[in-house]
Amino acid sequence: MWRAFEAGRMPGPDPLDQWVRTALAPIAEGVGAGLVMPSDGPPYLPFQQWAMRVEPVYPSPLGPLIHAEYGFWHGYRAAFLFADTLDISIPDKEGRSPCESCVDRPCLGTCPVSAFHQWPGSALADYDVPGCRAHLNTAEGEACLTSACLARAACPVGQAYRYPPGQARFHMLAFRDSTL
């Protein structure tokens, strides 16, 4: 998807959302579905809850869902909504979160500004969003902009699917500059 986006990238705000909407709207119309995106709202639709119902994804200590194969290198850009219930098979979601068997938890100790703090007895960590964003505006934050979040990149799951530098930089700049 990234190569197609780069080839057809449009100027303006939220270029990836614009590209996804432009690419998928005709398909949605052709199959009689509504097109929704995570950024549509408020209210915002429960994309992560939907994903957990049909894919081997699990909550992670960092917050984003971790995929059993792709690790942190996946995303949900849009969904088709149908008026009728579709008779489709949903794969069995067997197995456990890869985080459960990860003893070292390199994701939690790699962030250069310690933006993730795990409380004793908790499976999830607090995330210092302002501290992370401030770091991205410094010279030291260049490694995070180029390689993606270093905490996410430290996860051993899905390393073969890590974003290339241009894609990582795009997403990190979008995060840094967002108002959420």
Coordinates of N, CA, C and O in Angstrom, one line a residue:
M1 N 0.8 -1.2 0.0 CA 0.0 0.0 0.0 C 0.9 1.3 0.0 O 0.5 2.2 -0.6
W2 N 2.0 1.2 0.7 CA 2.8 2.4 0.8 C 3.3 2.9 -0.5 O 3.3 4.1 -0.8
R3 N 3.8 2.0 -1.4 CA 4.3 2.4 -2.7 C 3.2 3.0 -3.5 O 3.4 4.0 -4.2
A4 N 2.0 2.4 -3.5 CA 0.9 3.0 -4.2 C 0.5 4.4 -3.7 O 0.2 5.3 -4.5
F5 N 0.5 4.5 -2.4 CA 0.2 5.9 -1.8 C 1.3 6.9 -2.3 O 0.9 8.0 -2.7
E6 N 2.5 6.5 -2.2 CA 3.6 7.4 -2.6 C 3.5 7.8 -4.1 O 3.7 9.0 -4.4
A7 N 3.1 6.9 -4.9 CA 2.9 7.2 -6.3 C 1.7 8.1 -6.6 O 1.7 8.9 -7.5
G8 N 0.7 8.0 -5.8 CA -0.6 8.8 -6.0 C -0.9 9.8 -4.9 O -2.0 10.3 -4.8
R9 N 0.2 10.1 -4.2 CA 0.0 11.1 -3.1 C -0.5 12.4 -3.5 O -0.1 13.0 -4.5
M10 N -1.5 12.9 -2.7 CA -2.1 14.2 -3.0 C -1.6 15.3 -2.0 O -1.4 14.9 -0.9
P11 N -1.5 16.5 -2.5 CA -1.1 17.5 -1.5 C -2.3 17.9 -0.6 O -3.4 17.5 -0.9
G12 N -2.0 18.5 0.5 CA -3.0 18.9 1.5 C -2.9 18.2 2.8 O -2.1 17.3 3.0
P13 N -3.8 18.5 3.7 CA -3.8 17.9 5.0 C -4.3 16.4 4.9 O -5.0 16.0 4.0
D14 N -3.7 15.6 5.8 CA -4.0 14.2 5.9 C -4.0 13.5 4.5 O -4.9 12.9 4.1
P15 N -2.8 13.5 3.9 CA -2.7 12.9 2.5 C -3.0 11.4 2.5 O -3.6 11.0 1.5
L16 N -2.6 10.7 3.6 CA -2.9 9.2 3.5 C -4.4 9.0 3.6 O -5.0 8.1 2.9
D17 N -5.1 9.7 4.5 CA -6.5 9.5 4.6 C -7.2 9.9 3.3 O -8.1 9.2 2.9
Q18 N -6.8 11.0 2.7 CA -7.3 11.4 1.4 C -7.1 10.3 0.4 O -8.1 10.0 -0.4
W19 N -5.9 9.8 0.3 CA -5.6 8.7 -0.7 C -6.5 7.5 -0.4 O -7.0 6.9 -1.4
V20 N -6.6 7.0 0.8 CA -7.4 5.8 1.1 C -8.8 6.1 0.7 O -9.4 5.2 0.1
R21 N -9.4 7.2 1.1 CA -10.8 7.5 0.8 C -11.0 7.5 -0.7 O -11.9 6.9 -1.3
T22 N -10.1 8.1 -1.5 CA -10.2 8.2 -2.9 C -10.1 6.8 -3.5 O -10.8 6.5 -4.5
A23 N -9.2 6.0 -3.0 CA -9.0 4.6 -3.6 C -10.1 3.7 -3.2 O -10.5 2.9 -4.1
L24 N -10.7 3.8 -2.0 CA -11.7 2.8 -1.6 C -13.1 3.3 -1.8 O -14.0 2.4 -1.9
A25 N -13.4 4.5 -2.0 CA -14.8 5.0 -2.2 C -15.5 4.3 -3.4 O -16.6 3.8 -3.2
P26 N -14.8 4.2 -4.5 CA -15.5 3.5 -5.7 C -15.7 2.0 -5.4 O -16.7 1.5 -5.9
I27 N -14.8 1.4 -4.7 CA -15.0 0.0 -4.4 C -16.2 -0.2 -3.4 O -17.0 -1.1 -3.6
A28 N -16.2 0.7 -2.4 CA -17.4 0.6 -1.4 C -18.7 0.8 -2.2 O -19.6 0.0 -1.9
E29 N -18.7 1.8 -3.0 CA -19.9 2.1 -3.8 C -20.3 0.9 -4.6 O -21.5 0.5 -4.7
G30 N -19.3 0.3 -5.3 CA -19.5 -0.9 -6.1 C -20.1 -2.1 -5.4 O -20.8 -2.9 -6.0
V31 N -19.8 -2.3 -4.2 CA -20.3 -3.4 -3.4 C -21.5 -3.0 -2.5 O -21.9 -3.8 -1.7
G32 N -21.9 -1.8 -2.6 CA -23.1 -1.3 -1.8 C -22.8 -1.1 -0.3 O -23.6 -1.4 0.5
A33 N -21.6 -0.7 0.0 CA -21.1 -0.5 1.4 C -20.9 0.9 1.7 O -20.5 1.7 0.8
G34 N -21.0 1.3 2.9 CA -20.5 2.6 3.4 C -19.0 2.5 3.7 O -18.5 1.4 4.1
L35 N -18.3 3.6 3.5 CA -16.9 3.6 3.8 C -16.7 4.4 5.1 O -17.1 5.6 5.1
V36 N -16.0 3.9 6.1 CA -15.7 4.6 7.3 C -14.2 4.5 7.6 O -13.5 3.5 7.2
M37 N -13.6 5.5 8.2 CA -12.2 5.5 8.5 C -12.0 5.8 10.0 O -12.9 6.5 10.6
P38 N -10.9 5.4 10.6 CA -10.7 5.7 12.0 C -10.8 7.2 12.4 O -11.1 7.6 13.5
S39 N -10.4 8.1 11.4 CA -10.4 9.5 11.7 C -11.8 10.1 11.6 O -12.0 11.3 11.9
D40 N -12.8 9.4 11.1 CA -14.2 9.9 11.0 C -14.8 10.0 12.4 O -14.8 9.1 13.1
G41 N -15.2 11.2 12.7 CA -15.8 11.4 14.1 C -15.5 12.8 14.6 O -14.9 13.6 13.9
P42 N -15.9 13.1 15.8 CA -16.6 12.2 16.7 C -18.0 12.0 16.4 O -18.6 12.8 15.7
P43 N -18.6 10.9 16.9 CA -18.0 9.8 17.6 C -17.1 9.0 16.7 O -17.4 8.8 15.5
Y44 N -16.1 8.4 17.3 CA -15.2 7.5 16.6 C -15.6 6.1 16.7 O -16.1 5.6 17.7
L45 N -15.4 5.4 15.6 CA -15.8 4.0 15.5 C -14.8 3.1 16.2 O -13.6 3.4 16.2
P46 N -15.2 1.9 16.7 CA -14.3 1.1 17.5 C -13.4 0.1 16.6 O -13.5 -1.1 16.7
F47 N -12.6 0.7 15.8 CA -11.8 -0.1 14.9 C -10.9 -1.2 15.6 O -10.8 -2.3 15.2
Q48 N -10.3 -0.8 16.7 CA -9.5 -1.8 17.4 C -10.3 -2.9 18.0 O -9.9 -4.1 18.0
Q49 N -11.5 -2.6 18.5 CA -12.4 -3.7 19.0 C -12.8 -4.6 17.8 O -12.9 -5.8 18.0
W50 N -13.1 -4.0 16.7 CA -13.5 -4.8 15.5 C -12.3 -5.7 15.2 O -12.5 -6.9 14.9
A51 N -11.1 -5.2 15.2 CA -10.0 -6.0 14.8 C -9.7 -7.1 15.7 O -9.4 -8.2 15.3
M52 N -9.9 -6.9 17.0 CA -9.7 -8.0 18.0 C -10.7 -9.1 17.8 O -10.5 -10.2 18.2
R53 N -11.9 -8.8 17.2 CA -12.9 -9.9 17.0 C -12.5 -10.8 15.8 O -13.0 -11.9 15.7
V54 N -11.7 -10.3 14.9 CA -11.5 -11.1 13.6 C -10.0 -11.4 13.3 O -9.7 -12.1 12.4
E55 N -9.1 -10.8 14.0 CA -7.7 -11.0 13.7 C -6.9 -11.4 15.0 O -7.3 -11.1 16.1
P56 N -5.7 -12.0 14.8 CA -4.9 -12.4 16.0 C -4.1 -11.1 16.5 O -2.9 -11.0 16.4
V57 N -4.9 -10.2 17.0 CA -4.3 -9.0 17.6 C -4.7 -8.9 19.0 O -5.8 -9.3 19.4
Y58 N -3.8 -8.2 19.8 CA -4.0 -8.2 21.2 C -3.5 -6.9 21.8 O -2.6 -6.2 21.2
P59 N -4.0 -6.4 22.9 CA -3.5 -5.2 23.6 C -2.0 -5.5 23.9 O -1.6 -6.6 24.2
S60 N -1.2 -4.4 23.8 CA 0.2 -4.5 24.1 C 0.5 -3.6 25.2 O -0.2 -2.7 25.5
P61 N 1.7 -3.8 25.8 CA 2.1 -2.8 26.9 C 2.2 -1.4 26.4 O 2.1 -0.5 27.2
L62 N 2.5 -1.2 25.1 CA 2.6 0.2 24.6 C 1.3 0.8 24.2 O 1.3 2.0 24.0
G63 N 0.2 0.1 24.1 CA -1.0 0.7 23.8 C -1.6 0.2 22.4 O -2.7 -0.3 22.4
P64 N -0.8 0.4 21.3 CA -1.4 -0.1 20.0 C -1.5 -1.7 20.1 O -0.8 -2.3 20.9
L65 N -2.4 -2.2 19.3 CA -2.6 -3.6 19.2 C -1.3 -4.2 18.6 O -0.8 -3.7 17.6
I66 N -1.0 -5.4 19.1 CA 0.1 -6.1 18.5 C -0.5 -7.3 17.7 O -1.4 -8.0 18.2
H67 N 0.0 -7.5 16.5 CA -0.5 -8.6 15.7 C 0.5 -9.8 15.9 O 1.7 -9.6 16.0
A68 N -0.1 -11.0 16.0 CA 0.8 -12.2 16.2 C 1.9 -12.4 15.2 O 2.9 -12.9 15.6
E69 N 1.7 -12.0 14.0 CA 2.7 -12.2 12.9 C 3.4 -10.8 12.6 O 4.6 -10.8 12.5
Y70 N 2.6 -9.8 12.4 CA 3.1 -8.5 12.0 C 3.6 -7.6 13.1 O 4.2 -6.5 12.8
G71 N 3.4 -8.0 14.3 CA 3.9 -7.1 15.4 C 3.1 -5.8 15.4 O 1.9 -5.8 15.3
F72 N 3.9 -4.7 15.5 CA 3.3 -3.4 15.5 C 3.2 -2.8 14.1 O 2.8 -1.7 13.9
W73 N 3.6 -3.6 13.1 CA 3.7 -3.0 11.7 C 2.5 -3.4 10.9 O 2.5 -4.0 9.9
H74 N 1.3 -2.9 11.4 CA 0.0 -3.1 10.7 C -0.8 -1.9 11.1 O -0.5 -1.2 12.0
G75 N -1.9 -1.7 10.3 CA -2.8 -0.6 10.7 C -4.2 -0.8 10.1 O -4.3 -1.6 9.1
Y76 N -5.1 -0.1 10.6 CA -6.5 -0.2 10.1 C -6.8 1.2 9.5 O -7.0 2.2 10.2
R77 N -6.9 1.3 8.2 CA -7.1 2.5 7.5 C -8.6 2.8 7.2 O -9.0 4.0 7.0
A78 N -9.4 1.7 7.0 CA -10.8 1.9 6.6 C -11.6 0.6 6.8 O -11.0 -0.4 7.0
A79 N -12.9 0.8 6.8 CA -13.8 -0.4 6.9 C -15.0 -0.2 6.0 O -15.4 1.0 5.8
F80 N -15.5 -1.2 5.5 CA -16.7 -1.2 4.7 C -17.9 -1.6 5.7 O -17.8 -2.6 6.4
L81 N -18.9 -0.8 5.7 CA -20.1 -1.1 6.5 C -21.2 -1.5 5.5 O -21.6 -0.8 4.6
F82 N -21.8 -2.7 5.8 CA -22.9 -3.2 5.0 C -24.2 -3.2 5.8 O -24.2 -3.4 7.0
A83 N -25.3 -2.9 5.1 CA -26.6 -2.9 5.7 C -27.1 -4.3 6.2 O -27.8 -4.4 7.2
D84 N -26.7 -5.3 5.4 CA -27.1 -6.7 5.8 C -25.9 -7.4 6.4 O -24.8 -7.1 6.2
T85 N -26.3 -8.4 7.2 CA -25.3 -9.2 7.8 C -24.7 -10.1 6.7 O -25.5 -10.7 6.0
L86 N -23.4 -10.2 6.6 CA -22.8 -11.0 5.6 C -22.4 -12.4 6.2 O -22.0 -12.5 7.4
D87 N -22.6 -13.4 5.5 CA -22.2 -14.7 5.9 C -20.8 -15.0 5.5 O -20.5 -15.5 4.4
I88 N -19.9 -14.7 6.4 CA -18.5 -14.9 6.1 C -17.8 -15.7 7.2 O -18.3 -15.7 8.3
S89 N -16.8 -16.4 6.9 CA -16.1 -17.1 7.9 C -15.0 -16.3 8.6 O -14.3 -15.6 7.9
I90 N -15.0 -16.3 9.8 CA -14.0 -15.5 10.6 C -13.0 -16.6 11.1 O -13.4 -17.6 11.7
P91 N -11.7 -16.4 10.8 CA -10.8 -17.4 11.2 C -10.7 -17.5 12.8 O -11.0 -16.5 13.5
D92 N -10.5 -18.7 13.2 CA -10.4 -18.9 14.6 C -9.2 -18.1 15.2 O -8.1 -18.1 14.6
K93 N -9.4 -17.5 16.2 CA -8.4 -16.7 16.9 C -7.8 -17.5 18.0 O -8.2 -17.3 19.2
E94 N -7.0 -18.4 17.7 CA -6.4 -19.2 18.7 C -5.0 -18.6 19.0 O -4.4 -17.9 18.3
G95 N -4.5 -19.0 20.1 CA -3.2 -18.5 20.5 C -3.3 -17.4 21.6 O -4.4 -17.0 22.0
R96 N -2.1 -16.9 21.9 CA -2.0 -15.9 22.9 C -1.2 -14.7 22.4 O -0.5 -14.8 21.4
S97 N -1.3 -13.7 23.1 CA -0.6 -12.5 22.7 C 0.9 -12.8 22.8 O 1.4 -13.4 23.7
P98 N 1.7 -12.4 21.8 CA 3.1 -12.6 21.8 C 3.8 -11.9 23.0 O 4.8 -12.3 23.5
C99 N 3.1 -10.9 23.6 CA 3.6 -10.2 24.7 C 3.6 -11.0 26.0 O 4.5 -10.8 26.9
E100 N 2.7 -12.0 26.0 CA 2.7 -12.9 27.2 C 3.9 -13.7 27.4 O 4.3 -14.0 28.5
S101 N 4.6 -14.1 26.3 CA 5.8 -14.9 26.4 C 7.1 -14.1 26.3 O 8.2 -14.7 26.3
C102 N 6.9 -12.8 26.2 CA 8.1 -12.0 26.0 C 8.7 -11.6 27.4 O 8.1 -10.8 28.1
V103 N 9.8 -12.2 27.8 CA 10.3 -12.0 29.1 C 11.0 -10.7 29.2 O 10.9 -9.9 30.2
D104 N 11.8 -10.3 28.2 CA 12.6 -9.1 28.3 C 11.9 -7.8 28.1 O 12.3 -6.8 28.6
R105 N 10.8 -7.8 27.4 CA 10.0 -6.6 27.1 C 10.9 -5.4 26.7 O 10.9 -4.4 27.3
P106 N 11.6 -5.6 25.6 CA 12.5 -4.5 25.1 C 11.7 -3.3 24.7 O 12.3 -2.2 24.8
C107 N 10.5 -3.4 24.4 CA 9.7 -2.2 24.0 C 9.6 -1.2 25.2 O 9.6 0.0 24.9
L108 N 9.5 -1.7 26.4 CA 9.4 -0.8 27.5 C 10.6 -0.1 28.0 O 10.6 0.9 28.6
G109 N 11.8 -0.6 27.6 CA 13.0 0.0 28.1 C 13.8 0.7 27.0 O 14.9 1.2 27.3
T110 N 13.3 0.8 25.8 CA 14.1 1.3 24.7 C 13.8 2.8 24.4 O 14.7 3.5 23.8
C111 N 12.7 3.3 24.8 CA 12.4 4.7 24.5 C 13.4 5.6 25.1 O 13.7 5.6 26.3
P112 N 14.0 6.5 24.3 CA 15.1 7.4 24.8 C 14.6 8.4 25.8 O 15.4 9.0 26.5
V113 N 13.3 8.6 25.9 CA 12.8 9.6 26.9 C 11.8 8.9 27.9 O 11.1 9.6 28.6
S114 N 11.9 7.6 28.0 CA 11.1 6.8 28.9 C 9.6 7.2 28.9 O 9.0 7.5 29.9
A115 N 9.1 7.3 27.7 CA 7.7 7.7 27.5 C 6.7 6.6 28.0 O 5.5 6.9 28.2
F116 N 7.2 5.4 28.2 CA 6.3 4.3 28.6 C 6.7 3.9 30.0 O 7.8 3.6 30.3
H117 N 5.7 3.9 30.9 CA 5.9 3.5 32.3 C 4.9 2.4 32.7 O 3.7 2.7 32.7
Q118 N 5.4 1.2 33.0 CA 4.6 0.1 33.3 C 4.5 0.1 34.8 O 5.5 0.1 35.6
W119 N 3.2 0.1 35.3 CA 3.0 0.0 36.7 C 3.1 -1.5 37.2 O 2.6 -2.4 36.4
P120 N 3.6 -1.8 38.3 CA 3.7 -3.2 38.8 C 2.3 -3.8 38.8 O 1.3 -3.2 39.3
G121 N 2.3 -5.0 38.3 CA 1.0 -5.8 38.2 C 0.1 -5.5 37.1 O -0.9 -6.1 36.9
S122 N 0.5 -4.5 36.3 CA -0.4 -4.1 35.1 C 0.2 -4.6 33.8 O 1.5 -4.6 33.7
A123 N -0.6 -5.0 32.9 CA -0.2 -5.5 31.6 C 0.1 -4.3 30.7 O 0.8 -4.5 29.7
L124 N -0.4 -3.2 31.0 CA -0.3 -2.0 30.1 C 0.6 -0.9 30.7 O 0.7 -0.9 31.9
A125 N 1.1 0.0 29.9 CA 1.9 1.1 30.4 C 1.2 2.4 30.1 O 0.4 2.5 29.2
D126 N 1.6 3.4 31.0 CA 1.1 4.7 30.7 C 2.0 5.3 29.6 O 3.2 4.9 29.5
Y127 N 1.5 6.2 28.8 CA 2.3 6.7 27.7 C 2.3 8.2 27.8 O 1.3 8.9 27.8
D128 N 3.5 8.8 27.9 CA 3.7 10.2 28.0 C 3.7 10.8 26.6 O 4.8 11.0 26.0
V129 N 2.5 11.1 26.0 CA 2.4 11.6 24.7 C 3.1 12.9 24.5 O 3.9 13.1 23.6
P130 N 2.9 13.9 25.4 CA 3.6 15.2 25.3 C 5.1 15.0 25.3 O 5.8 15.7 24.5
G131 N 5.6 14.2 26.2 CA 7.1 14.0 26.3 C 7.6 13.4 25.0 O 8.7 13.7 24.5
C132 N 6.9 12.4 24.4 CA 7.3 11.8 23.1 C 7.3 12.8 22.0 O 8.3 12.9 21.3
R133 N 6.3 13.6 21.9 CA 6.2 14.6 20.9 C 7.3 15.7 21.0 O 7.9 16.1 20.0
A134 N 7.6 16.1 22.2 CA 8.6 17.1 22.5 C 10.0 16.5 22.0 O 10.8 17.2 21.4
H135 N 10.2 15.2 22.3 CA 11.5 14.6 21.9 C 11.6 14.6 20.4 O 12.7 14.8 19.8
L136 N 10.5 14.4 19.7 CA 10.5 14.3 18.2 C 10.9 15.7 17.6 O 11.3 15.8 16.4
N137 N 10.8 16.8 18.4 CA 11.2 18.1 17.9 C 12.7 18.4 18.2 O 13.1 19.6 18.0
T138 N 13.4 17.4 18.7 CA 14.8 17.7 19.0 C 15.7 16.9 18.0 O 15.3 16.0 17.3
A139 N 17.0 17.3 18.0 CA 18.0 16.6 17.2 C 18.1 15.1 17.6 O 18.2 14.2 16.8
E140 N 18.0 14.9 18.9 CA 18.0 13.5 19.4 C 16.8 12.7 18.9 O 16.9 11.4 18.9
G141 N 15.7 13.3 18.6 CA 14.5 12.6 18.2 C 14.6 12.2 16.7 O 13.7 11.5 16.3
E142 N 15.6 12.5 16.0 CA 15.7 12.1 14.6 C 15.7 10.6 14.4 O 15.2 10.1 13.5
A143 N 16.3 9.9 15.3 CA 16.3 8.4 15.2 C 14.9 7.9 15.3 O 14.6 6.9 14.5
C144 N 14.1 8.4 16.1 CA 12.7 8.0 16.2 C 11.9 8.4 14.9 O 11.1 7.6 14.4
L145 N 12.2 9.5 14.4 CA 11.5 10.0 13.1 C 11.9 9.1 11.9 O 11.1 8.8 11.1
T146 N 13.2 8.7 11.9 CA 13.7 7.9 10.8 C 13.3 6.4 10.9 O 13.0 5.7 9.9
S147 N 13.4 5.9 12.1 CA 13.3 4.4 12.3 C 11.9 4.0 12.8 O 11.7 2.9 13.1
A148 N 11.1 5.0 13.0 CA 9.8 4.8 13.7 C 10.0 4.8 15.2 O 11.2 4.8 15.7
C149 N 9.0 4.7 16.0 CA 9.1 4.7 17.4 C 10.1 3.6 17.8 O 9.9 2.4 17.4
L150 N 11.1 4.0 18.5 CA 12.1 3.0 18.9 C 11.6 1.9 19.8 O 12.1 0.8 19.8
A151 N 10.6 2.3 20.6 CA 10.0 1.2 21.5 C 9.3 0.2 20.6 O 9.4 -1.0 20.9
R152 N 8.5 0.6 19.6 CA 7.8 -0.3 18.7 C 8.9 -1.1 17.9 O 8.7 -2.3 17.7
A153 N 9.9 -0.4 17.5 CA 10.9 -1.1 16.7 C 11.7 -2.1 17.5 O 12.3 -3.0 16.9
A154 N 11.8 -2.0 18.8 CA 12.5 -2.9 19.6 C 11.8 -4.3 19.8 O 12.4 -5.3 20.2
C155 N 10.5 -4.3 19.5 CA 9.7 -5.5 19.6 C 10.2 -6.6 18.6 O 10.4 -6.3 17.5
P156 N 10.5 -7.8 19.1 CA 11.0 -8.8 18.2 C 10.0 -9.4 17.2 O 10.3 -10.0 16.2
V157 N 8.7 -9.1 17.5 CA 7.6 -9.7 16.7 C 7.5 -8.8 15.4 O 7.4 -7.6 15.5
G158 N 7.4 -9.5 14.3 CA 7.1 -8.8 13.0 C 8.3 -8.0 12.4 O 8.0 -7.1 11.6
Q159 N 9.5 -8.2 12.8 CA 10.6 -7.4 12.3 C 10.7 -7.3 10.8 O 11.1 -6.3 10.2
A160 N 10.3 -8.4 10.1 CA 10.3 -8.4 8.7 C 9.4 -7.4 8.0 O 9.5 -7.1 6.8
Y161 N 8.4 -6.9 8.8 CA 7.4 -6.0 8.3 C 7.6 -4.5 8.7 O 6.7 -3.7 8.5
R162 N 8.7 -4.3 9.3 CA 9.0 -2.9 9.8 C 8.9 -1.9 8.6 O 9.2 -2.2 7.5
Y163 N 8.4 -0.7 8.9 CA 8.3 0.3 7.9 C 9.6 0.8 7.4 O 10.5 1.0 8.2
P164 N 9.8 1.0 6.1 CA 11.0 1.6 5.6 C 11.1 3.0 6.1 O 10.1 3.6 6.5
P165 N 12.3 3.6 6.1 CA 12.5 4.9 6.7 C 11.6 6.0 6.2 O 11.1 6.8 7.0
G166 N 11.2 6.1 4.9 CA 10.3 7.1 4.4 C 8.9 6.9 5.0 O 8.3 7.9 5.4
Q167 N 8.5 5.7 5.1 CA 7.1 5.5 5.7 C 7.1 5.7 7.2 O 6.2 6.3 7.7
A168 N 8.2 5.3 7.8 CA 8.3 5.6 9.3 C 8.3 7.1 9.5 O 7.6 7.6 10.4
R169 N 9.1 7.8 8.8 CA 9.1 9.3 8.9 C 7.8 9.9 8.7 O 7.3 10.8 9.5
F170 N 7.1 9.5 7.7 CA 5.7 10.0 7.4 C 4.8 9.9 8.6 O 4.2 10.8 9.0
H171 N 4.7 8.7 9.1 CA 3.8 8.4 10.2 C 4.3 9.1 11.5 O 3.4 9.6 12.3
M172 N 5.6 9.2 11.8 CA 6.0 9.8 13.0 C 5.8 11.4 12.9 O 5.4 12.0 13.9
L173 N 6.0 11.9 11.7 CA 5.7 13.4 11.6 C 4.2 13.6 11.7 O 3.8 14.7 12.3
A174 N 3.4 12.8 11.2 CA 2.0 12.9 11.3 C 1.6 12.8 12.8 O 0.7 13.6 13.3
F175 N 2.2 11.9 13.5 CA 1.9 11.8 15.0 C 2.4 13.1 15.7 O 1.6 13.7 16.5
R176 N 3.6 13.5 15.4 CA 4.1 14.7 16.1 C 3.3 15.9 15.9 O 3.1 16.7 16.8
D177 N 2.8 16.1 14.6 CA 2.1 17.3 14.3 C 0.6 17.2 14.5 O -0.1 18.2 14.2
S178 N 0.1 16.0 14.9 CA -1.4 15.9 15.1 C -1.9 16.7 16.4 O -1.1 17.0 17.2
T179 N -3.1 16.9 16.4 CA -3.7 17.6 17.5 C -4.4 16.6 18.5 O -4.9 17.1 19.5
L180 N -4.3 15.3 18.3 CA -4.9 14.4 19.2 C -4.1 14.1 20.4 O -2.9 14.2 20.4

